[in-house]
Coordinates of C-alpha atoms and ligand atoms in Angstrom, one line a residue:
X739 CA 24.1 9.5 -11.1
X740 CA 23.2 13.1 -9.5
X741 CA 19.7 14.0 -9.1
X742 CA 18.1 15.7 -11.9
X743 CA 15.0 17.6 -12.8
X744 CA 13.7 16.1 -16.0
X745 CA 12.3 19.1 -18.4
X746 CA 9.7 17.4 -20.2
X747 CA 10.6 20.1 -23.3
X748 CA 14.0 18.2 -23.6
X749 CA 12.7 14.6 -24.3
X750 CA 9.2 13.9 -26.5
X751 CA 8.4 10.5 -25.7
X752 CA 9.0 7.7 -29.1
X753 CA 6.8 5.5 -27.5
X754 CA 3.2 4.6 -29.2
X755 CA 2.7 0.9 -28.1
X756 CA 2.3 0.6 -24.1
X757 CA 2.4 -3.1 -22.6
X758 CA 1.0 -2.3 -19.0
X759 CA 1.8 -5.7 -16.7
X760 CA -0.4 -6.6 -14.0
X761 CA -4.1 -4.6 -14.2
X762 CA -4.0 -3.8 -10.4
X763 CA -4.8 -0.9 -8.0
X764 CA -1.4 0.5 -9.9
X765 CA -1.5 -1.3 -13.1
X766 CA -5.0 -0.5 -14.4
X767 CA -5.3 3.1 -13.5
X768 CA -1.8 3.7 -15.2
X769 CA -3.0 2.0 -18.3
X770 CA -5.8 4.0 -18.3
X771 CA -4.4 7.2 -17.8
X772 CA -1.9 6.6 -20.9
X773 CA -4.7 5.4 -23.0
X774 CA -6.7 8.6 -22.1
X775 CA -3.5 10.5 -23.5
X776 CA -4.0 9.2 -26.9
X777 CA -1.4 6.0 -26.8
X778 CA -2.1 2.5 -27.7
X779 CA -2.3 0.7 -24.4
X780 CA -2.4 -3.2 -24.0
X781 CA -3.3 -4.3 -20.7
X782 CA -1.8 -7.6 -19.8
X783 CA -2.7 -9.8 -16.5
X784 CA -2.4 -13.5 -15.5
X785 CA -5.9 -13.2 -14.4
X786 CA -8.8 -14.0 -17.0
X787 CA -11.4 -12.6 -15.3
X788 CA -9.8 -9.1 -15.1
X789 CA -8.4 -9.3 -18.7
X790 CA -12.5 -10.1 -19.3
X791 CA -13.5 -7.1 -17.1
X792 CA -11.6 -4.5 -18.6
X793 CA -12.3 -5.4 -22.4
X794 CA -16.1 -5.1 -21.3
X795 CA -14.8 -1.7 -19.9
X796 CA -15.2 -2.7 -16.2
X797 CA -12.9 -1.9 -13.0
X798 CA -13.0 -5.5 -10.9
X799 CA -12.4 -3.4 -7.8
X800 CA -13.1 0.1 -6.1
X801 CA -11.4 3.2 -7.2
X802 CA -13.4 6.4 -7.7
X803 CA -13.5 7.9 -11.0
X804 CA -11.6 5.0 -12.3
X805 CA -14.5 3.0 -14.0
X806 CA -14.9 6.2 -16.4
X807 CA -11.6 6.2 -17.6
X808 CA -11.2 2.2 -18.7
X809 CA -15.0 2.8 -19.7
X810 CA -13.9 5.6 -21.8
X811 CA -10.5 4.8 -23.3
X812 CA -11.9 0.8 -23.9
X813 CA -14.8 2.5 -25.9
X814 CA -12.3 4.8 -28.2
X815 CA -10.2 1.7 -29.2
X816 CA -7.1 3.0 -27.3
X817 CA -7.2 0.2 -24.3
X818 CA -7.6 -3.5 -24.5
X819 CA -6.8 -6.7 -22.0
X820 CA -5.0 -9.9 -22.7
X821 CA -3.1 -12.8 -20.8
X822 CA -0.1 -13.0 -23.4
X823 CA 2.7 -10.9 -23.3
X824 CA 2.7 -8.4 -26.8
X825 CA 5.1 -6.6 -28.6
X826 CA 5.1 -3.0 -27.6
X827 CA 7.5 0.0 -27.4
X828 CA 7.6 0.1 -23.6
X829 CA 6.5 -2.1 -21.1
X830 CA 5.5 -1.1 -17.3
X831 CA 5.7 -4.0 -14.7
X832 CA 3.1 -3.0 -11.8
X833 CA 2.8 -7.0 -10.1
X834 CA 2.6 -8.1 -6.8
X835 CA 5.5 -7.6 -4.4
X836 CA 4.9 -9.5 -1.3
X837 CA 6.9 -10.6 1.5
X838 CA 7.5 -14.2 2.8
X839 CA 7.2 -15.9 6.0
X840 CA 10.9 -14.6 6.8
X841 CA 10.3 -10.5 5.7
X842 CA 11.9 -11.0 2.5
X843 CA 10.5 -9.7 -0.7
X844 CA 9.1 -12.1 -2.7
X845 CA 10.3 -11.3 -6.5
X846 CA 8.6 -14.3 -8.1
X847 CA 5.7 -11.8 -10.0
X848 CA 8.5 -9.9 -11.5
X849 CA 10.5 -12.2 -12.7
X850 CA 7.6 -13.8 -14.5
X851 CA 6.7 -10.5 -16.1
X852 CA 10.3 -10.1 -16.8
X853 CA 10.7 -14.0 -18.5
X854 CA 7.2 -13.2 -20.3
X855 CA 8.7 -9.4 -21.7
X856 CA 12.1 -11.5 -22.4
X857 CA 10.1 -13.7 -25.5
X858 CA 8.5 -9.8 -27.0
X859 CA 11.3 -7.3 -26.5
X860 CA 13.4 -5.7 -29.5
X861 CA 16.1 -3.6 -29.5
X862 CA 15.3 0.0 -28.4
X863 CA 12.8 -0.9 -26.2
X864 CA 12.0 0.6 -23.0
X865 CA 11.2 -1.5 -19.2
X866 CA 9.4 0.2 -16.3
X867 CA 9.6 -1.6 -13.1
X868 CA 6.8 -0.1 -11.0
X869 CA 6.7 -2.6 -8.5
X870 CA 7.5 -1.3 -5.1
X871 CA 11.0 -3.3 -4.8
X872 CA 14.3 -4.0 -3.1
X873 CA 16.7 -2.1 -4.4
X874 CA 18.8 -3.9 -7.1
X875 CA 15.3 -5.4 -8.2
X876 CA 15.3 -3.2 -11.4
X877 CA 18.7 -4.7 -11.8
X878 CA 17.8 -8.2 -11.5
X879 CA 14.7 -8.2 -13.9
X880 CA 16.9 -6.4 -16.6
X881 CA 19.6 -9.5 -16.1
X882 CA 16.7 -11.7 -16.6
X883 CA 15.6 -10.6 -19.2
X884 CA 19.1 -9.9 -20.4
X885 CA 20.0 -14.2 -19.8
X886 CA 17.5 -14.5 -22.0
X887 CA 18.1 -12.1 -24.6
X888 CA 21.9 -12.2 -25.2
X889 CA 21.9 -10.2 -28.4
X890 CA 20.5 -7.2 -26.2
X891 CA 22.6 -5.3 -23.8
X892 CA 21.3 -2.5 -21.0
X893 CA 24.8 -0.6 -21.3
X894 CA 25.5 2.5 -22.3
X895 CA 27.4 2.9 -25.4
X896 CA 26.9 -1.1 -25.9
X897 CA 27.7 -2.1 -29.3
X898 CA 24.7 -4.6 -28.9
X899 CA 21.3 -3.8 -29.4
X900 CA 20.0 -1.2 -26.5
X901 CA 17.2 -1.8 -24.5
X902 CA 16.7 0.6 -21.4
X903 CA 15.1 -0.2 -18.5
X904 CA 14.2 2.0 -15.5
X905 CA 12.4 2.1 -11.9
X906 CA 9.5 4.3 -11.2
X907 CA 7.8 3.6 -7.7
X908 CA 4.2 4.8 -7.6
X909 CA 3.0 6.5 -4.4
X910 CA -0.8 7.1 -4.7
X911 CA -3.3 7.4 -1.9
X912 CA -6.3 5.0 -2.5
X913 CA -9.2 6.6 -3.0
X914 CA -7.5 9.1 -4.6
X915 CA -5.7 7.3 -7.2
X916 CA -6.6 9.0 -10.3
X917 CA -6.0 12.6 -9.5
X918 CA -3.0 11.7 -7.5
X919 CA -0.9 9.9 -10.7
X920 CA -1.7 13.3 -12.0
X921 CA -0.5 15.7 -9.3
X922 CA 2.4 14.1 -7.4
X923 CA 6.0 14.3 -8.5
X924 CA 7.7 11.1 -9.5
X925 CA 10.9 9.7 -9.0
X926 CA 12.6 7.6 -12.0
X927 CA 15.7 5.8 -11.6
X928 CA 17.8 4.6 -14.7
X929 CA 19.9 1.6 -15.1
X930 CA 21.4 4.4 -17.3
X931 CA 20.9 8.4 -18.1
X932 CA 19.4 7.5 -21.1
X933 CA 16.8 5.2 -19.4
X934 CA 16.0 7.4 -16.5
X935 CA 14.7 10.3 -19.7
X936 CA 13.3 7.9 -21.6
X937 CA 11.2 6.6 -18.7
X938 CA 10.7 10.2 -17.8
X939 CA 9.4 11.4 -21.5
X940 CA 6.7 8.8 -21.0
X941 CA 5.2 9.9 -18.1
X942 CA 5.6 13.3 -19.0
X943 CA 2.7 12.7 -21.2
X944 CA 0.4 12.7 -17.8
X945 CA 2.2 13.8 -15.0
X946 CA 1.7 17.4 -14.0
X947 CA 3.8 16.9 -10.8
X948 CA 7.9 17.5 -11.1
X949 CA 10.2 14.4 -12.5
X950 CA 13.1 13.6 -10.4
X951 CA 15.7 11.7 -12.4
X952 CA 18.4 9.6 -10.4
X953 CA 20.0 5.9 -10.8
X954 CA 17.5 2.8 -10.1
X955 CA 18.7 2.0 -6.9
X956 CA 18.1 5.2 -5.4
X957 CA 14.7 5.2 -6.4
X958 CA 14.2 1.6 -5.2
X959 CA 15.0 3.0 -2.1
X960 CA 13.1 6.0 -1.9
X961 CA 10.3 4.4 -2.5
X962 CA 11.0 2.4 0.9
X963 CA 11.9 5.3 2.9
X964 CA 9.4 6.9 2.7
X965 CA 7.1 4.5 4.2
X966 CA 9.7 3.3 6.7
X967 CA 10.0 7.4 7.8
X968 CA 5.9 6.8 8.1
X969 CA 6.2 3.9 10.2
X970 CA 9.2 5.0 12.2
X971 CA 7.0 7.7 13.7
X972 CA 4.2 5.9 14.1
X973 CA 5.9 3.8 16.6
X974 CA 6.9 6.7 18.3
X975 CA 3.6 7.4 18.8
X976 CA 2.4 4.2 19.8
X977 CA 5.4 4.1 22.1
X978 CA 4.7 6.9 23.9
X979 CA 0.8 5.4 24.2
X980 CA 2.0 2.1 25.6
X981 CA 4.5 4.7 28.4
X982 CA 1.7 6.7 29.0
X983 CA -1.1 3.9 29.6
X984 CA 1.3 2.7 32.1
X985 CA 2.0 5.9 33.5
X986 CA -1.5 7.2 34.0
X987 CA -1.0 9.5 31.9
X988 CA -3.4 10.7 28.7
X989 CA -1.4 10.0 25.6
X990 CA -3.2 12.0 23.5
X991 CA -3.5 15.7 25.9
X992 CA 0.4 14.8 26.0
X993 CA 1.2 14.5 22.1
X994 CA -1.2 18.1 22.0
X995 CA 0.4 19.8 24.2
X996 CA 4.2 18.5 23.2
X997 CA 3.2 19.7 19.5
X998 CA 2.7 23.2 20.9
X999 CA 6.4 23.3 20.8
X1000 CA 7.5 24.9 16.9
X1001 CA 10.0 21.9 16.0
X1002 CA 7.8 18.8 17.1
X1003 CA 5.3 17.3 15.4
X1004 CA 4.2 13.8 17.2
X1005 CA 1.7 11.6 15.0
X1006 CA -1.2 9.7 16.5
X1007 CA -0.8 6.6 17.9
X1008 CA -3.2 3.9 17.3
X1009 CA -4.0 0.2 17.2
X1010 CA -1.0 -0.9 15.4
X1011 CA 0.1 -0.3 11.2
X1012 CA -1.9 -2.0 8.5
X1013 CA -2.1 -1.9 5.3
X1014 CA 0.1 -3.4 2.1
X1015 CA 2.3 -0.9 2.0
X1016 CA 3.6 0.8 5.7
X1017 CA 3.8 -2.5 6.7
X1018 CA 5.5 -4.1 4.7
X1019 CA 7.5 -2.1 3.0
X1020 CA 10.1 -1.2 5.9
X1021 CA 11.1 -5.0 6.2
X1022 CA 12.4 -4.7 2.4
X1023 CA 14.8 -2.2 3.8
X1024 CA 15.6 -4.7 6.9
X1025 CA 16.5 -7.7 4.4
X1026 CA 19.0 -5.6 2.3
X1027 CA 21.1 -4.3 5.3
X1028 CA 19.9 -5.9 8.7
X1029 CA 23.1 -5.2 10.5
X1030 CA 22.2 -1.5 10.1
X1031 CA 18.5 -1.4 10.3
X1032 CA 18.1 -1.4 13.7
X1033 CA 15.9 1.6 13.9
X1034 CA 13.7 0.5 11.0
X1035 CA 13.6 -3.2 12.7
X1036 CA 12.5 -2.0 16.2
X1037 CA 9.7 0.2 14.9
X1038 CA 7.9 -2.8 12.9
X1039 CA 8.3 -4.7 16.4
X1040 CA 7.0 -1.6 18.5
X1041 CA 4.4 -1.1 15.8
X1042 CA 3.6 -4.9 15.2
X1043 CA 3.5 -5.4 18.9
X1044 CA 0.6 -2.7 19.4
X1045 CA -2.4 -4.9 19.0
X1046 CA -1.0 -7.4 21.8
X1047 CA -1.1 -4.2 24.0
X1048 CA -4.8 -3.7 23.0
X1049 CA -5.9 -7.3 23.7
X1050 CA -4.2 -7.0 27.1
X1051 CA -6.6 -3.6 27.7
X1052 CA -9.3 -5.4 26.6
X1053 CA -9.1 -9.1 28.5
X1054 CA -8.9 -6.3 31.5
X1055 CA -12.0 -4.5 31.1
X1056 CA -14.0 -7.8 30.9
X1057 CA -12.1 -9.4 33.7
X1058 CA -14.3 -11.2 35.9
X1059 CA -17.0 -11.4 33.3
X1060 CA -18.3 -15.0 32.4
X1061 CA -19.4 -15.0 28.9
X1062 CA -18.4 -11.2 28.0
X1063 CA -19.8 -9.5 25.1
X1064 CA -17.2 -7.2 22.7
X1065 CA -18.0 -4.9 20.2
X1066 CA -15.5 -4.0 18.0
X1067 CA -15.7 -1.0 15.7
X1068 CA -13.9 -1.3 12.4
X1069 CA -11.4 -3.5 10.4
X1070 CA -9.8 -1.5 7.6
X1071 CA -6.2 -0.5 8.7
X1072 CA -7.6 3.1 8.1
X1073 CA -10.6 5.3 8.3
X1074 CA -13.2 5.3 5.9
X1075 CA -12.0 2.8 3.7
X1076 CA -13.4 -1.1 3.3
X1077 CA -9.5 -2.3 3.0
X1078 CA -8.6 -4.8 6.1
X1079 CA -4.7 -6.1 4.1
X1080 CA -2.7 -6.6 7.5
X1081 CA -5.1 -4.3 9.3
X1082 CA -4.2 -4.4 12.9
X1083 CA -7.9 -4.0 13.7
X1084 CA -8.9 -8.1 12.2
X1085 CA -5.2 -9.2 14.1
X1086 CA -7.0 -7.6 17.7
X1087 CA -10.5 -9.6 16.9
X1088 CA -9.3 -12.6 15.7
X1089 CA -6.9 -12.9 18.5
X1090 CA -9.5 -11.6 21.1
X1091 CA -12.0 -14.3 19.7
X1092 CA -9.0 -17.2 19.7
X1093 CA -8.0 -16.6 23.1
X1094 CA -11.3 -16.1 24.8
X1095 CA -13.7 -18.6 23.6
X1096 CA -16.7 -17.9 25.7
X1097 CA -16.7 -14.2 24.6
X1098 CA -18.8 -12.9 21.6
X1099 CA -17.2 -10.4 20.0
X1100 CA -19.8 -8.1 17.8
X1101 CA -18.3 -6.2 14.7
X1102 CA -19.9 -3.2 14.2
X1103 CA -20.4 -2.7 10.5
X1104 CA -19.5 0.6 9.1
X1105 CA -20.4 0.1 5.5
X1106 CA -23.8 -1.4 4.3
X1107 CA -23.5 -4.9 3.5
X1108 CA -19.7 -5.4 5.1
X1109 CA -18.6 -9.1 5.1
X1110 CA -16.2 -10.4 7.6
X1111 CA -12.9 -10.9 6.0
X1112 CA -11.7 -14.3 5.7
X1113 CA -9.6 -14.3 8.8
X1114 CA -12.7 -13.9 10.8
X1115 CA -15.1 -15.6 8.9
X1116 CA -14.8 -19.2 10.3
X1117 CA -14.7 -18.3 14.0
X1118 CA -17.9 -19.4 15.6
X1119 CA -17.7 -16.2 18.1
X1120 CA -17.4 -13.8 15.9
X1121 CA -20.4 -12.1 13.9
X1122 CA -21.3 -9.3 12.1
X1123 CA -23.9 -7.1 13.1
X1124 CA -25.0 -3.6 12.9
X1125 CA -22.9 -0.8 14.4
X1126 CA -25.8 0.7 17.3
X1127 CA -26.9 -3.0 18.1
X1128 CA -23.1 -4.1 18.7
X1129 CA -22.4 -1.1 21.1
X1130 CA -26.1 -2.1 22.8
X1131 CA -25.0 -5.5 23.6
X1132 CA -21.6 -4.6 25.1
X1133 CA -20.0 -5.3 27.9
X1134 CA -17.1 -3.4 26.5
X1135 CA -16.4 -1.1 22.9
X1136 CA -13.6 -1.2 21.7
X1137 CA -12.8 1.6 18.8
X1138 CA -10.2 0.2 16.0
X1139 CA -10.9 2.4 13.3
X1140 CA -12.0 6.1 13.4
X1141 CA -14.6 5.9 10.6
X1142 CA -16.7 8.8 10.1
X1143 CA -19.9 6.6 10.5
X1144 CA -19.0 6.3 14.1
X1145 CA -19.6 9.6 15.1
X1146 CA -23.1 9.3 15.2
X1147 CA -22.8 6.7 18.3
X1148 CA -24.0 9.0 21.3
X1149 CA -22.0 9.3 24.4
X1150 CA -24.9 7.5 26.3
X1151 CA -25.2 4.6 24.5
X1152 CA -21.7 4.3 26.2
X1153 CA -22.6 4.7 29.7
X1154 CA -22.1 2.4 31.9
X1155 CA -19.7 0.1 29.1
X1156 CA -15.6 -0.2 29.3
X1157 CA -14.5 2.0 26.7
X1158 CA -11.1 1.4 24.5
X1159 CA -10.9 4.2 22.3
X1160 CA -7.4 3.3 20.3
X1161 CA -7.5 6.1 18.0
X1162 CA -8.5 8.7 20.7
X1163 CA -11.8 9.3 18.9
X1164 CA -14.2 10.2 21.8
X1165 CA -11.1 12.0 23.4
X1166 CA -11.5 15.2 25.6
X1167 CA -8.9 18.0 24.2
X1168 CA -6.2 19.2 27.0
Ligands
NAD1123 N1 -2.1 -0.5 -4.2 C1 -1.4 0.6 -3.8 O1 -2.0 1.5 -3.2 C2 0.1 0.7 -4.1 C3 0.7 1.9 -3.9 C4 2.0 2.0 -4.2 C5 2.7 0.9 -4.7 N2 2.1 -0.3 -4.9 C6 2.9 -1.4 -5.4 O2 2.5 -1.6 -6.7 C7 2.6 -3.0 -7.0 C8 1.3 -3.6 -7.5 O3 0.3 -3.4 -6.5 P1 -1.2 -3.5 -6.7 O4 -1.9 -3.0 -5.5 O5 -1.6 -2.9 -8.0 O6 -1.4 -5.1 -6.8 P2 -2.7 -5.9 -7.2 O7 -2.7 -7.2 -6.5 O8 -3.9 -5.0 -7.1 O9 -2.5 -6.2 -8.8 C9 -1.5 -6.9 -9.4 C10 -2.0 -7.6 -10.6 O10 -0.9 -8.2 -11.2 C11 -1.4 -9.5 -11.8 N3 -0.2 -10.3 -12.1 C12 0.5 -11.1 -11.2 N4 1.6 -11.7 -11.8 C13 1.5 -11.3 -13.1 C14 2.3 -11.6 -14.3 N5 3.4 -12.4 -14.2 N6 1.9 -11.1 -15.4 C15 0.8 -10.3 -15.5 N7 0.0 -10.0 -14.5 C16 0.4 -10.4 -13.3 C17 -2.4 -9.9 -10.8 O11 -3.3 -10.9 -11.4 C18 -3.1 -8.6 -10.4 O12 -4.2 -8.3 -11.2 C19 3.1 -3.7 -5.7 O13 4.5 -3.8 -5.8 C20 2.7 -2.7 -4.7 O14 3.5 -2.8 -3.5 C21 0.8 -0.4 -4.6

């Protein structure tokens, strides 16, 4: 199928009844949004206590602006939670999409969601996988729903019963989630034409951005690409940091002054990629073609290999030091945020902490009331403390995350400390 713009004046959306599948970070705010448009929405999750918190009209995690939405749409009638699978017009599948051990996605959400839709669905219905995914995943939930369902057929022109069923990958910010599914395009693949517009007429009824129509697997990919572009240059960066280091050289005044020139534009480098989506979603690319990922491949290893480099820095500032004292400031795999899903920054401490037992290593809290995560938790050597008091005690400060709150630490509470500023925060310009 050729890429398309859809014109939302060509397709009204038929769909009333909205079955929204897994009430996470994607799921909830989606089911929200629709409800807010005037649709019936039925959240449905696995999870009691969230079904529970969203028909009190609660959000059981952070997202600004969020809590007013469910709060609002819960109120007016036009959202509800449960754990059974309902009847509806159109259902969107926005469940967990891990990997395993080995890198490879692990489908087993989806094709729960896709069993559970299997017992509801009736001819004419519509299937939204938003699950970042593999690509031929939108495929294989329609075939198992399809096992199941042998008077139903995806094809077009099928003398059986249609149902259509379509891929469209979400690409919010956290943080930024509700005005985001707003304002950014989308991309919707179709097992079919048909699907791709019917998908398309749905969203239409809240997406102000453009809607790119092309076949499933495309937009599978997409979806991928885009965060394996992401990472790809990242490890560029943090490439060029681990050269430089070893060179002498300042890899921050070189990525300045290379960017002077008009066609480059280096990213920073930094203590390695976090996060539940960079991370991880490059290695779905690696599993479908690993003869020809080669590229992709090697940046996850440069990037995943970044945190060794950083321990390395580390042991060597402290070298010679009996019992030396670390502070470590941040964990989120990004700034300003309290999310620490494969953040590079717990991998450095809790490897730091493993590997030298008679150091302490301080965390220096950036939010009121932070917790270690549970990775850190039940090391005896590790503590929590706050962020002026960690730097006091140090023998050396190491800088994982560039949080706003660390800008008020004053250059001389850092005299006289090894400094290892990974996300050139305290940098000089060139
Ligand atoms: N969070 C993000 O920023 C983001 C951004 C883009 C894409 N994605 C993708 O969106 C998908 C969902 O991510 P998330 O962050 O919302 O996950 P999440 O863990 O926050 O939420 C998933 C929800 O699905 C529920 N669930 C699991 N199996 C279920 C089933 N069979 N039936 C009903 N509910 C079920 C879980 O209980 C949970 O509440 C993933 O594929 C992820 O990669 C996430």
């Amino acid at each position: 199928m050729n890429t398309q713009t859809f014109n939302p004046g060509e397709a009204a959306t038929e769909v009333s009844t909205v079955a929204v599948v897994g009430l996470g970070y994607i799921g909830l705010p989606t089911a929200a949004i629709l409800a807010g448009k005037g649709l019936h929405v039925i959240g449905v999750d696995v999870n009691p206590d969230t079904v529970q918190a969203v028909n009190e009209g609660r959000v059981p995690f952070i997202e600004p602006d969020l809590g007013v939405h469910v709060a609002g749409a819960v109120s007016q009638g036009h959202l509800t939670a449960q754990e059974s699978m309902p009847e509806a017009d159109a259902y969107i599948v926005a469940v967990p999409t891990p990997f395993r051990d080995d890198k490879t996605a692990d489908l087993v959400y989806v094709e729960q969601a896709a069993r559970s839709i299997a017992a509801r669905i009736r001819p004419g219905n519509l299937v939204i996988l938003e699950s970042t995914s593999p690509p031929g995943t939108t495929r294989r939930m329609a075939d198992v729903i399809l096992d199941l369902r042998p008077d139903l057929s995806a094809a077009a022109g099928s003398d059986r019963d249609r149902v259509l069923f379509a891929h469209c990958p979400e690409r919010v910010l956290p943080g930024r989630i509700m005005i985001e599914l707003v304002t950014n395009d989308r991309i919707i693949g179709g097992l079919t034409l048909e699907a791709a517009t019917a998908a398309a007429g749905l969203y239409s009824t809240f997406c102000q951005g453009r809607i790119h129509l092309t076949d499933a697997a495309t937009a599978e990919m997409a979806k991928l690409v885009e965060n394996a572009y992401r990472d790809v240059n990242i490890a560029f960066a943090n490439e060029l940091s681990v050269i430089s280091g070893n060179l002498g050289i300042d890899v921050w005044n070189l990525i300045e002054l290379a960017n002077y020139h008009p066609r480059v534009n280096i990213l920073q480098p930094g203590p390695g990629v976090g996060g539940h989506c960079i991370a991880v979603d490059p290695w779905f690319i690696v599993s479908a073609d690993p003869e020809n990922s080669r590229l992709i491949r090697t940046a996850r290893e440069v990037n995943d290999a970044k945190p060794g480099h950083v321990i390395a820095e580390v042991k060597t500032a402290v070298e010679g030091i009996e019992a030396p004292v670390i502070a470590a400031l941040g964990l989120a795999f990004k700034a300003n945020i309290d999310d620490t899903r494969e953040s590079p920054a717990v991998e450095i401490v809790r490897r730091l902490a493993l590997e030298n037992p008679r150091a302490r290593i301080l965390v220096g809290r950036s939010f009121p009331g932070a917790k270690l995560p549970d990775e850190l938790s039940p090391l005896p050597n590790v503590s929590s403390v706050v962020t002026n008091d960690a730097v006091a005690a140090a023998d050396a400060v190491v800088l994982l995350v560039d949080h706003d709150a660390f800008r008020e630490i004053r250059p001389e509470q850092l005299a006289g400390k090894a400094v290892i500023d990974t996300r050139g925060f305290w940098r000089t310009t060139a």
